[in-house]
C-alpha atoms as an extended CHARMM CRD file, in Angstrom:
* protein
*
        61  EXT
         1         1  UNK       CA            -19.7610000000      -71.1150000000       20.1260000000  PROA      1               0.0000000000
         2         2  UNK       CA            -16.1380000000      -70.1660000000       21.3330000000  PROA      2               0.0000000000
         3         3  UNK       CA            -15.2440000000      -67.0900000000       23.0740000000  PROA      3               0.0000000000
         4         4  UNK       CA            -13.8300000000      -65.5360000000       20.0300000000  PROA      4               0.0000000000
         5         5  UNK       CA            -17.0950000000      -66.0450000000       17.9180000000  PROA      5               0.0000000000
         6         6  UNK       CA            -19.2970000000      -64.3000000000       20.7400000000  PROA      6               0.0000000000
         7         7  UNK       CA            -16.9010000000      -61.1910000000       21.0340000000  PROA      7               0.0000000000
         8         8  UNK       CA            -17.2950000000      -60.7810000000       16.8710000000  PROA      8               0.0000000000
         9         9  UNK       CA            -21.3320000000      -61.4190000000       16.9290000000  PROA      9               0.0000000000
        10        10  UNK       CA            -20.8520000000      -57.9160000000       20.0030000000  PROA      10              0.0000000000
        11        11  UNK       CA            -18.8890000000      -56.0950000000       17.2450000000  PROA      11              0.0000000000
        12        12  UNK       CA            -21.9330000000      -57.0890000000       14.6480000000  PROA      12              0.0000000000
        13        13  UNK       CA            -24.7400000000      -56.0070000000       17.0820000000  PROA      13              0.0000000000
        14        14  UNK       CA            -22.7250000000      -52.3410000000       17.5680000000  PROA      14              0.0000000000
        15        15  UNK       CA            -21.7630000000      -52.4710000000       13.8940000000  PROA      15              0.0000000000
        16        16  UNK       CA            -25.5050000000      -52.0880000000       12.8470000000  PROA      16              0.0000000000
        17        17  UNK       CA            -26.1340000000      -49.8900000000       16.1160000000  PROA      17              0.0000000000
        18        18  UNK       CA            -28.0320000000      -52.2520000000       18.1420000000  PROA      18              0.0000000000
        19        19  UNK       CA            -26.5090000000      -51.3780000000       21.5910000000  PROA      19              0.0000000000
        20        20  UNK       CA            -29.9000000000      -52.8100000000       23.5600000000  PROA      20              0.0000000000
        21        21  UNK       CA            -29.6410000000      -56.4870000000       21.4790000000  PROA      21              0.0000000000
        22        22  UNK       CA            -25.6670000000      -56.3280000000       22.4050000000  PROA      22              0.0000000000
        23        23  UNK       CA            -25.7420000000      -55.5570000000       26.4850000000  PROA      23              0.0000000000
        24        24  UNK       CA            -28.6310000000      -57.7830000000       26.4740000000  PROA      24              0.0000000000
        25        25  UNK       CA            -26.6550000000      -60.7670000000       24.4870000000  PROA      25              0.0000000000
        26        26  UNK       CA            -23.2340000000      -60.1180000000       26.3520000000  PROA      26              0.0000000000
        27        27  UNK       CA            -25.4070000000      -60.4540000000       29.7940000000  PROA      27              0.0000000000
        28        28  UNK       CA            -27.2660000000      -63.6490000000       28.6060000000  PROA      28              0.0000000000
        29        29  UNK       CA            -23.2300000000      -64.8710000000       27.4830000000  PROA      29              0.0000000000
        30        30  UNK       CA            -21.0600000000      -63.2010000000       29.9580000000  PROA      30              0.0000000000
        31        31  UNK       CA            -20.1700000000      -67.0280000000       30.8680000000  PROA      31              0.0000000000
        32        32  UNK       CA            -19.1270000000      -68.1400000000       27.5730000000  PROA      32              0.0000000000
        33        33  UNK       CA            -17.2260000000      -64.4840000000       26.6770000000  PROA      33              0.0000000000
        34        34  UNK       CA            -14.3500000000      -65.9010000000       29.2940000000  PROA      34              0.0000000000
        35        35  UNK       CA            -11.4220000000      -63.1430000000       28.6030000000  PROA      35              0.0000000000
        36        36  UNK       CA            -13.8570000000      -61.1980000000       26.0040000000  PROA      36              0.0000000000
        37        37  UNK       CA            -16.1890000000      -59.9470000000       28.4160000000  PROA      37              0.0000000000
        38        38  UNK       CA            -14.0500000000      -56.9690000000       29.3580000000  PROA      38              0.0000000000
        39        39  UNK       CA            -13.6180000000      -55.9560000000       25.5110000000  PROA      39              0.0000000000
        40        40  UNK       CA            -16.9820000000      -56.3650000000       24.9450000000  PROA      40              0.0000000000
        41        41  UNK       CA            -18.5130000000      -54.3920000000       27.6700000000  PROA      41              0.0000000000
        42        42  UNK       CA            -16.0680000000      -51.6780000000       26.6740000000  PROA      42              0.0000000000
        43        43  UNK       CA            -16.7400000000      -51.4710000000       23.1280000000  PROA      43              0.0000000000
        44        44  UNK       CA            -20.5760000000      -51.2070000000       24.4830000000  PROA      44              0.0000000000
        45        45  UNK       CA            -19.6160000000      -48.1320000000       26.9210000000  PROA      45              0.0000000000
        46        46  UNK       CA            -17.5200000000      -46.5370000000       24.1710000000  PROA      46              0.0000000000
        47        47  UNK       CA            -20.0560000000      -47.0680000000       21.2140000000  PROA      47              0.0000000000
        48        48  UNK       CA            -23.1200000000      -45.5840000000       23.9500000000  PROA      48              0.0000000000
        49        49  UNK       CA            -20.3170000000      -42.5660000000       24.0590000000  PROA      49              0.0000000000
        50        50  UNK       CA            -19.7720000000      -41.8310000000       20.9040000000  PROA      50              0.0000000000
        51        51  UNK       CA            -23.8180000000      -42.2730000000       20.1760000000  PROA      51              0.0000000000
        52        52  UNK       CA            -24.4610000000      -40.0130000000       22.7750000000  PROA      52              0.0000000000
        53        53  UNK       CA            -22.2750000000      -37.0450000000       21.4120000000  PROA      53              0.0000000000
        54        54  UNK       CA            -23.4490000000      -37.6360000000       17.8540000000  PROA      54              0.0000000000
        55        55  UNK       CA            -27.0070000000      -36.8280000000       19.0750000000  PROA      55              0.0000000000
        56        56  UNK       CA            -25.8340000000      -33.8840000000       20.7840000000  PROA      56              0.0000000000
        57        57  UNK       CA            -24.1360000000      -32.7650000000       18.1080000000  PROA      57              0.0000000000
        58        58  UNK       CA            -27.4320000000      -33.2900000000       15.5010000000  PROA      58              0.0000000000
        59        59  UNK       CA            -29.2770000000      -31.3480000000       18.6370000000  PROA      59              0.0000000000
        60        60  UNK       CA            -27.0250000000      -28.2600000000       17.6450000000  PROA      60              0.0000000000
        61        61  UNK       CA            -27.8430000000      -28.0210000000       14.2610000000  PROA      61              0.0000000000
């Protein structure tokens, strides 16, 4: 698989909110994501953000 094809199966994993399976493949692939590996541990941080502050959120209500 190229670089570009791992980076878009990240996006799927935190598409369908499966941060775990996403770390967990970008770590077993951080060789193979070459200049990807930066966006896609990103998108990870920001998704576990926004995830985060949604549950808080529910928590008020």
């Amino acid at each position: 698989m190229n670089p570009l094809d791992l980076f878009n199966q990240v996006k799927e994993l935190i598409e369908k909110k499966d941060l775990a399976a996403a770390k967990t493949f970008v770590e077993e692939n951080k060789d193979q994501l070459g200049e990807y590996l930066n966006q896609a541990q990103t998108l990870i941080s920001g998704s576990e953000g926004i995830g985060n502050l949604v549950d808080k959120v529910k928590g008020l209500f």
